[in-house]
XYZ file of C-alpha atoms in Angstrom:
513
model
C 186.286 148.245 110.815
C 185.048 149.383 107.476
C 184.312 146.351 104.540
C 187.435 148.420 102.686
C 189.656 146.632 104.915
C 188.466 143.185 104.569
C 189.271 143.372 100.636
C 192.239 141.215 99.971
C 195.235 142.985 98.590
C 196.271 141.970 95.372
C 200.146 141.164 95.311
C 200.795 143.280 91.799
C 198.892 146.493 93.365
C 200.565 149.539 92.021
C 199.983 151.739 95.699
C 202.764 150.406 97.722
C 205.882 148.361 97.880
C 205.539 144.672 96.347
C 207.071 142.686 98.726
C 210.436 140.336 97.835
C 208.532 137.339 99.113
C 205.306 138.214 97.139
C 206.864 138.909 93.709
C 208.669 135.428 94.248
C 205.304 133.643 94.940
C 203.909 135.516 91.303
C 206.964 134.773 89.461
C 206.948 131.200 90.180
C 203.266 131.252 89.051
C 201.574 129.735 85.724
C 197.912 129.934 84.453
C 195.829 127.157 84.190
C 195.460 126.124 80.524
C 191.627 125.853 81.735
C 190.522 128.305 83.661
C 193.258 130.630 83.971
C 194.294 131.150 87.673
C 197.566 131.038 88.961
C 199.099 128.104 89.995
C 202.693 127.203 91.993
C 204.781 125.779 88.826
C 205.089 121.944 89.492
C 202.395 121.365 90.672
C 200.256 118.991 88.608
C 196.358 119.857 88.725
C 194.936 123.014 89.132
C 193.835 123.835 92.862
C 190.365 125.254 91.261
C 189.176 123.266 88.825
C 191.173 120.710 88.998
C 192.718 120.304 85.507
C 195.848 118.782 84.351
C 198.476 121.500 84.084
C 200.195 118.907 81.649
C 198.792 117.095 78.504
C 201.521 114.166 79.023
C 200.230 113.686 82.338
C 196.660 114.182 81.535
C 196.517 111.302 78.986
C 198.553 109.229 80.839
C 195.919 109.568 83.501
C 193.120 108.792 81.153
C 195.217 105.674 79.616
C 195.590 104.218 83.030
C 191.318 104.875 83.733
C 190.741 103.012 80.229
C 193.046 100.054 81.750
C 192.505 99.545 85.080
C 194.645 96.842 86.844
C 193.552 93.278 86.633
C 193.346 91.234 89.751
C 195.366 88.548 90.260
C 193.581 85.415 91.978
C 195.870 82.711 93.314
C 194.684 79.060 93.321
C 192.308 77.382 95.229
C 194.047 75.330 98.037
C 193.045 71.695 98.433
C 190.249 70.753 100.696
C 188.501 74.209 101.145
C 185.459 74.984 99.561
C 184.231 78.348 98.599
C 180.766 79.643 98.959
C 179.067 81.627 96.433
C 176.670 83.625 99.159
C 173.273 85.287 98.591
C 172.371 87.962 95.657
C 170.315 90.686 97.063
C 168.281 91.209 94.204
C 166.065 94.158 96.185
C 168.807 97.212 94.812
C 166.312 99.759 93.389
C 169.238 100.819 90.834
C 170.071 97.594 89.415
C 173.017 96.693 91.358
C 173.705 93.621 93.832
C 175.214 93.389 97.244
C 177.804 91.066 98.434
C 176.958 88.915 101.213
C 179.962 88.206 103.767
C 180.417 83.933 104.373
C 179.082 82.762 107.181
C 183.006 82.209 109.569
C 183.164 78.283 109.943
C 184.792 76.571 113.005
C 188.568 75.858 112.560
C 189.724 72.879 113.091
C 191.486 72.778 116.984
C 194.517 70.991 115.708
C 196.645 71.650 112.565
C 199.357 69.816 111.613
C 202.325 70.515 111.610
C 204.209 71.738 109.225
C 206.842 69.873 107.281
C 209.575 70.858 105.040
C 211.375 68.997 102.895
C 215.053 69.759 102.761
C 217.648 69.252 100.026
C 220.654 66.975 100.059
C 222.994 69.846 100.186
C 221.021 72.766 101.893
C 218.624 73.485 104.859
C 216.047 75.632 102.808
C 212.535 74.374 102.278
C 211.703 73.296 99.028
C 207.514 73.139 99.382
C 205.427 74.072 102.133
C 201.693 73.742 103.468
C 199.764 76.767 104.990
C 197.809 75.623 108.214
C 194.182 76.866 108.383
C 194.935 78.892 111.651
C 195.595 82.605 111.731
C 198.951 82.924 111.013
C 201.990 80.483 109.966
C 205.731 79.178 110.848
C 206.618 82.109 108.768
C 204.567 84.810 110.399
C 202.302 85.876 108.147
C 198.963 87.129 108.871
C 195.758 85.149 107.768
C 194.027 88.140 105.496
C 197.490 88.018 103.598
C 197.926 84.079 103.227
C 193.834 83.782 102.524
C 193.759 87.244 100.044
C 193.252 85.549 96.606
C 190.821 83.033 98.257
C 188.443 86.484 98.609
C 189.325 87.684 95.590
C 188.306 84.491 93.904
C 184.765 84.499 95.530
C 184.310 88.135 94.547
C 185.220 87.259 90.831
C 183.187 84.265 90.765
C 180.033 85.957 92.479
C 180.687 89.058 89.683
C 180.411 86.396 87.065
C 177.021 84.618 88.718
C 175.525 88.077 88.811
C 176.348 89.208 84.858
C 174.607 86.097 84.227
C 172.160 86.643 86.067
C 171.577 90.609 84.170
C 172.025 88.431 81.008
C 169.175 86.602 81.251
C 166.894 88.732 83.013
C 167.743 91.000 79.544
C 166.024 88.483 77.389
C 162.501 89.035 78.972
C 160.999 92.104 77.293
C 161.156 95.063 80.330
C 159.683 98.520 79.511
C 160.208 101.476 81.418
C 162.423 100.611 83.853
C 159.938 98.003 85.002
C 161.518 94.367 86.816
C 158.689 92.173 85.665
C 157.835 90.781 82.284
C 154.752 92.913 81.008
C 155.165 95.690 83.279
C 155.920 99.349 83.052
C 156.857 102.030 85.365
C 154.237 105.272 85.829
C 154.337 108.131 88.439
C 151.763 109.265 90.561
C 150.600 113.274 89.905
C 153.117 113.570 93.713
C 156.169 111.648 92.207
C 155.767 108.473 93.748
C 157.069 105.686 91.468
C 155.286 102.262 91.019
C 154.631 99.163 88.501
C 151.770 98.923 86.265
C 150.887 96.325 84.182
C 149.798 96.707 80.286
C 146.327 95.069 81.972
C 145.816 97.907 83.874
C 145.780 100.297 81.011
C 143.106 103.061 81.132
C 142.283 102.009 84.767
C 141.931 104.155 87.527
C 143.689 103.789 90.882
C 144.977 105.035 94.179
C 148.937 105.254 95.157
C 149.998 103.171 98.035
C 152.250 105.950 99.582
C 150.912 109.415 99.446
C 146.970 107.927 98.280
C 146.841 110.184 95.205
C 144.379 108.978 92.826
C 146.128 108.481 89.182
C 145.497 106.961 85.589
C 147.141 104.319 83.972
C 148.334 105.602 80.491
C 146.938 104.026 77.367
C 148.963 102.772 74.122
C 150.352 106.363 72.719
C 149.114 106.248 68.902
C 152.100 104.889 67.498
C 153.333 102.359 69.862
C 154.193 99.381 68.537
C 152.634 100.617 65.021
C 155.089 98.189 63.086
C 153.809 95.290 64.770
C 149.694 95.908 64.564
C 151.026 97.016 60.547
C 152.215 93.875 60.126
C 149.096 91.957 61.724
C 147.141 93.775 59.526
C 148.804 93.277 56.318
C 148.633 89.761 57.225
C 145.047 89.965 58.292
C 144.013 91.146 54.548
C 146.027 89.333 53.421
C 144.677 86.251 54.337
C 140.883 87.873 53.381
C 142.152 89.300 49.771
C 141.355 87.287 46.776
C 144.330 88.380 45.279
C 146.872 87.457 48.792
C 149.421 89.886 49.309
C 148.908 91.577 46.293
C 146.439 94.443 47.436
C 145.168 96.911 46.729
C 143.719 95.850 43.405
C 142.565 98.205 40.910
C 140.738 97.277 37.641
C 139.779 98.310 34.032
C 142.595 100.847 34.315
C 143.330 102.627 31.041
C 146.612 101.960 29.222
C 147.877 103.946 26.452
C 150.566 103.001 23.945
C 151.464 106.453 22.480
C 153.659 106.613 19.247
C 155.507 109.595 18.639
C 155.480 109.481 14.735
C 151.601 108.855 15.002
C 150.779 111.665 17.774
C 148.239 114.161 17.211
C 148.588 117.385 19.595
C 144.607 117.576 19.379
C 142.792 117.699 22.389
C 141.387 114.249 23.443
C 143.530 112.941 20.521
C 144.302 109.822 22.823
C 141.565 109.995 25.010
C 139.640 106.680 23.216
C 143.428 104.470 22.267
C 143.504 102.785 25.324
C 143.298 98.717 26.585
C 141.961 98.377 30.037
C 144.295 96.565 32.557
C 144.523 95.669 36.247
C 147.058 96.818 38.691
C 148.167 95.218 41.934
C 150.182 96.562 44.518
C 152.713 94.732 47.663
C 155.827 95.261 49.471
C 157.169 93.660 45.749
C 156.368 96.853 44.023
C 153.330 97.557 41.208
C 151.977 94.067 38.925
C 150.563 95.548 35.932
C 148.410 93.042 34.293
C 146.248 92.509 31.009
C 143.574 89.968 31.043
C 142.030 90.270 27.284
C 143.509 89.312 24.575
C 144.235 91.690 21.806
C 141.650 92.383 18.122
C 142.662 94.377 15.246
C 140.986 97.391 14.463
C 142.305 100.377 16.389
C 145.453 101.087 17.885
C 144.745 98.523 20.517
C 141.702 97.198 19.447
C 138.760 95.481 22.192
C 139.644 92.731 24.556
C 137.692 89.356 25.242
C 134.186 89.947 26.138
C 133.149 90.431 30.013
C 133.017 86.799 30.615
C 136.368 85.990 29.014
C 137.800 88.772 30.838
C 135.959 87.577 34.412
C 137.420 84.095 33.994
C 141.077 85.419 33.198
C 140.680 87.622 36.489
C 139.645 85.057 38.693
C 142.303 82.602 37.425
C 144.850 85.327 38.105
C 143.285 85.995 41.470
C 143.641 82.057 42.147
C 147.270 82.244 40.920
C 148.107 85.070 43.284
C 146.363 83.378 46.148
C 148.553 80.408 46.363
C 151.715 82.978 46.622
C 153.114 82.346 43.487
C 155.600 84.400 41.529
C 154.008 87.454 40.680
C 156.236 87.798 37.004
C 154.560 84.428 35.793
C 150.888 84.951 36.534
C 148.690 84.320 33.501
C 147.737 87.322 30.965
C 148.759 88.784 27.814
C 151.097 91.501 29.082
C 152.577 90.957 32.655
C 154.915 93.494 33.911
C 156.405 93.926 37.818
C 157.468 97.188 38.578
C 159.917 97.401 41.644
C 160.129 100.322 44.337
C 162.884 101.574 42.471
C 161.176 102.279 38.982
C 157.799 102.785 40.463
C 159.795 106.070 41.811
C 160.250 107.222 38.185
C 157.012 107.625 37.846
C 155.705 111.125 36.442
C 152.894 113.274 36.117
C 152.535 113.756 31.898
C 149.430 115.630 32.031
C 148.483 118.059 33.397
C 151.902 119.834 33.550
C 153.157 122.892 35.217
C 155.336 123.540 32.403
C 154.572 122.694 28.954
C 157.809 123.586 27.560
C 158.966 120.224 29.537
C 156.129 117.952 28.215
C 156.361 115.650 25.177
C 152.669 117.073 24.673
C 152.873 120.539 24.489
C 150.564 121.307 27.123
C 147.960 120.182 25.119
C 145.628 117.243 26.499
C 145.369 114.826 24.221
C 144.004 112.146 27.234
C 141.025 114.067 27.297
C 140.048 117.688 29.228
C 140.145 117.435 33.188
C 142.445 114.050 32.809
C 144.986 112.789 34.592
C 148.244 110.880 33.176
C 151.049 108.933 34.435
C 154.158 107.961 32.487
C 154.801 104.444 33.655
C 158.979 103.616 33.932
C 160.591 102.868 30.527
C 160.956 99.647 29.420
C 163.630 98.701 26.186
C 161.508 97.650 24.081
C 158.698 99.070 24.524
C 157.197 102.817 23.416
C 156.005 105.528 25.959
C 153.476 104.011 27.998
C 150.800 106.070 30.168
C 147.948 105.311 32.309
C 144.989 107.806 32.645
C 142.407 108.608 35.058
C 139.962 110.510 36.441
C 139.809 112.636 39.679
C 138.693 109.725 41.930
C 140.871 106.914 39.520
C 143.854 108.951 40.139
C 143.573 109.454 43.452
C 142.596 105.233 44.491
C 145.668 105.049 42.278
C 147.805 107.678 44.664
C 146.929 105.878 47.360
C 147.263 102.633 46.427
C 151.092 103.743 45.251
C 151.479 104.885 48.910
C 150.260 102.333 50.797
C 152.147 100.157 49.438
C 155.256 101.671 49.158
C 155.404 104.327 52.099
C 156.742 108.248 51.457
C 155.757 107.533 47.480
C 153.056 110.327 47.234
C 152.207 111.576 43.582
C 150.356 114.750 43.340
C 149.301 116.803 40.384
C 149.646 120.546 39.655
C 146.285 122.143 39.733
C 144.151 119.375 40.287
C 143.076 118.646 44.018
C 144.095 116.228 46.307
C 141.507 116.026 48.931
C 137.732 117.805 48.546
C 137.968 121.229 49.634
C 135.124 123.987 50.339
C 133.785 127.207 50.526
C 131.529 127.501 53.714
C 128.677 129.954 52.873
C 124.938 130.223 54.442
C 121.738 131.090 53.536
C 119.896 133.908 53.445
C 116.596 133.041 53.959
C 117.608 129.480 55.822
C 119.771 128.583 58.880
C 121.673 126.163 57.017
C 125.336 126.067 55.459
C 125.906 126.163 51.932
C 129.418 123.961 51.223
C 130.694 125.121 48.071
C 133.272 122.686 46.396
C 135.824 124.296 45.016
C 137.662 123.165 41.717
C 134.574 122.113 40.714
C 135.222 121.304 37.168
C 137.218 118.370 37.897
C 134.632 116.406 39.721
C 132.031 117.433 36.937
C 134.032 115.863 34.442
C 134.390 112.480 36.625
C 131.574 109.780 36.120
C 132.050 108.478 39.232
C 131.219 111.615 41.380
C 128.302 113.114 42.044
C 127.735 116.798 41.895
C 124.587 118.571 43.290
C 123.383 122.150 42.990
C 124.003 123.555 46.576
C 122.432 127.051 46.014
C 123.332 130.432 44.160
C 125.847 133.329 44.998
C 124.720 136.926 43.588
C 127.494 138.300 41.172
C 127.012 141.711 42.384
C 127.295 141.850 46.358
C 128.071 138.183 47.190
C 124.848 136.908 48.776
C 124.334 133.442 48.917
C 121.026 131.581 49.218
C 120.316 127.877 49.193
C 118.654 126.128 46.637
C 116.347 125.138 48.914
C 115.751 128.517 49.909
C 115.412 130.052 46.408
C 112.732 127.242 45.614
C 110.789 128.367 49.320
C 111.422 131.831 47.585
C 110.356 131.315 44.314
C 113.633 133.062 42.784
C 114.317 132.829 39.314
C 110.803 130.548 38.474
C 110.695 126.672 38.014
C 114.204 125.305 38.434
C 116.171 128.818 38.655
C 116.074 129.283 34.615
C 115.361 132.704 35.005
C 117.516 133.630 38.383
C 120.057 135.811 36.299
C 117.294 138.156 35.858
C 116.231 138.070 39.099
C 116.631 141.065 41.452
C 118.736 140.303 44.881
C 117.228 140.980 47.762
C 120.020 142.307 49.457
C 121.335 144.962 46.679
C 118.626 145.104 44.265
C 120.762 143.980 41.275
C 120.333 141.267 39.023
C 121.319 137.820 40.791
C 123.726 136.852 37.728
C 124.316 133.196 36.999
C 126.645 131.948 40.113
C 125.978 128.335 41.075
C 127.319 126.389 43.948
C 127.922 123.005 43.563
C 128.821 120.291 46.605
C 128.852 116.519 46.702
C 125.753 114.575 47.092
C 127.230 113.453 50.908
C 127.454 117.546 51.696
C 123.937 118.069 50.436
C 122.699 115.643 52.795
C 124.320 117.837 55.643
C 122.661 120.740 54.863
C 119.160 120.639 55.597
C 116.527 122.717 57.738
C 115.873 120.209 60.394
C 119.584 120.022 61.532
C 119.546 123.391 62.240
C 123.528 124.227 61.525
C 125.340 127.263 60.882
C 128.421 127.585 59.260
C 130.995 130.943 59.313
């Protein structure tokens, strides 16, 4: 027989005859609102997938699932007492298992039963079951005794929930049933119970005798908690409590619009110094000297005055007092929502939107804040240098998490060109924007080496002084012919921090690409 044969035949083929009792079974067909095939009309689910062929029926269906039927327990009878049974607590899912009561010895006798009638009738008005298996009025013992079981299965549901109530109040990771345990699976699949003891320890699986590793902490478990202890930890060591970081001798400028000179480094020298604290509270901005004429602003207290009014604010702080009433001239708290007003005045990326004009009056290679406006009180800035700006930008962001403030064009982190030396096998780092840390007091800048101007060479400073390149000290290394493409060297220094120049040396011996 060819495979042709065993195709069925469809009922609407076009190539012969549909039969009468065919076209009745298609007419009296309906497609499934789900997945389309026929179905007998009347019926009421789909013999494929099973669907409701009727959205009344369908949610009354799902209405009766959302309410099942509550059971019913009849009383307790007199005299019988009701056994709870065992909990098998060994269910790898979770669950429990009902143990059956032990079957207790009937009594031999029962007796018998009694019914009191009426004056005018011969009806009982109250009855007694017996304990045997049936009664006077034939009915069986699992029907007379059915809401006694029901009873101990409600009551044995209730034990367990508090039971999984409890056990929910120990602290369970992973699936794990002991307190301080977790679950872990061995490089086969076999599933067992560590404890947080056994972290980073090797060991052996009891089944299949795979060797495994117990996982250590994942970098940010439980990161709010060791936060916390720390915070509380420097807390406790800070001088100034909670309120830390602390920066000092910050510059504060008090800038007057009617008075303002768009000069260069016009405001540069107008500034009091003041100390800044930072906590969950927000920013304490703080000034410890008292003002003199002369100036805009005019000297504080001398460095003694201003050491005693910083440890007696320090002392204040200590003792967790309110921040707004420690001792100074000028005490200001700024809260997480102000401090996130904050905004870079100088330098800008567009000086059509700066009260300056581009111009930077806080001095060349300076950085300044706007602090939040105050009524009251005119324009206020603080200024810094590369390295003050960014303690300050960190500071900001410790304390007050996802408040980063960066500044267009000046960097963030150190950055570097890697070179290396002709004549030595060390690397040359080259620090780029190097203007900004030459302008800084508080960094130190070293000459690294020299880069020719015409084909790029680079050569150490060490190595031109081995060389003798352009004389005592490089003076003359403009002048001086490249050894590479014969032209003059040109005047190309690389600078790098002190920390990098210690790096590269001859005796270490590295290379850089």
């Amino acid at each position: 027989m060819s495979n042709d044969s065993k195709k069925p035949v469809s009922p609407v083929a076009g190539d012969r005859p549909q039969l009468p009792s065919e076209a009745a079974a298609v007419a009296s067909e309906q497609p499934c609102p789900e997945c389309g095939e026929g179905v007998r009309t009347g019926m009421v689910r789909c013999w494929n997938c099973g669907a409701f062929l009727r959205p009344e029926i369908a949610e009354k269906y799902a209405e009766m699932q959302a309410k099942p039927p509550q059971v019913i327990l009849s009383e307790l009878p007199e005299g019988e007492a009701v056994s709870m049974g065992d909990i098998d607590d060994d269910d790898d899912e979770g669950g429990y298992v009902l143990s059956v009561p032990k079957a207790e010895p009937k009594a031999e006798a029962a007796a018998p039963v009694k019914h009191e009638t009426s004056g005018s009738g011969d009806k009982p008005a109250s009855s007694s079951r017996s304990a045997s298996a049936g009664n006077d009025d034939g009915e069986s013992h699992s029907v007379s005794t059915g809401g006694d079981v029901l009873l101990q299965v409600a009551m044995r549901e209730e034990a367990e929930q508090k039971k999984r109530r409890k056990e929910r109040g120990i602290s369970l990771r992973g699936g794990a049933r002991t307190p301080g345990g977790f679950v872990i699976y061995c490089p086969y699949g076999c599933r067992m119970e560590v404890k947080d003891s056994h972290r980073g320890m090797t060991g052996r699986c009891p089944k299949c005798r795979a060797p495994f590793l117990v996982p250590i902490d994942p970098p940010d478990y439980d990161y709010k908690e060791r936060a916390s202890a720390q915070a509380a930890e420097e807390a406790a060591t800070s001088p100034t409590g909670v309120w830390t970081p602390w920066l000092q001798d910050l510059h504060l400028h008090q800038v007057a619009p009617e008075k303002l000179k768009l000069k260069p480094g016009s405001l540069e020298k107008d500034f009091s110094t003041i100390d800044v604290g930072f906590s969950a509270e927000g920013m304490l901005l703080l000034s410890l000297a008292p003002k003199k004429s002369g100036g805009l602003f005019g000297g504080g207290g001398g460095d003694k005055a201003k050491v005693e009014a910083r440890q007696a604010v320090f002392n204040y702080l200590k003792e967790g007092k309110a921040a707004k009433d420690a001792p100074g001239s000028d005490v200001r708290l700024y809260n997480a929502e102000e401090l996130a007003t904050i905004r870079v005045a100088q330098p800008t990326a567009n000086p059509a939107e700066s009260m300056f004009a581009g111009v930077p009056v806080f001095g060349e290679k300076r950085i300044a804040l706007q602090l939040p406006h105050r009524e009251g009180l005119a324009p206020q800035f603080l200024s810094f240098s590369l390295s003050g700006f960014r303690k300050f930008a960190d500071a900001l962001e410790s304390a007050l998490a996802g408040l980063r403030l960066t500044a267009p064009g000046v960097p963030a982190t150190d950055e570097f060109f890697e070179h290396k030396c002709h004549y030595l096998d060390i690397p040359i780092h080259a620090l780029q924007h190097v203007e900004w840390y030459q302008a800084d007091p508080d960094c130190k800048v070293e000459l690294a080496g020299w880069k020719c101007a015409a084909c790029g060479l680079t050569i150490s400073e060490e190595g031109r002084k081995k060389e003798n390149i352009g004389g005592k000290g490089g003076k003359a290394i403009a002048k001086a012919k490249c050894p590479k493409c014969s032209n003059k060297f040109g005047e190309q220094p690389l600078y790098t921090l002190a920390s990098k120049l210690a790096q590269s040396s001859i005796g270490d011996g590295a290379t850089s690409g």
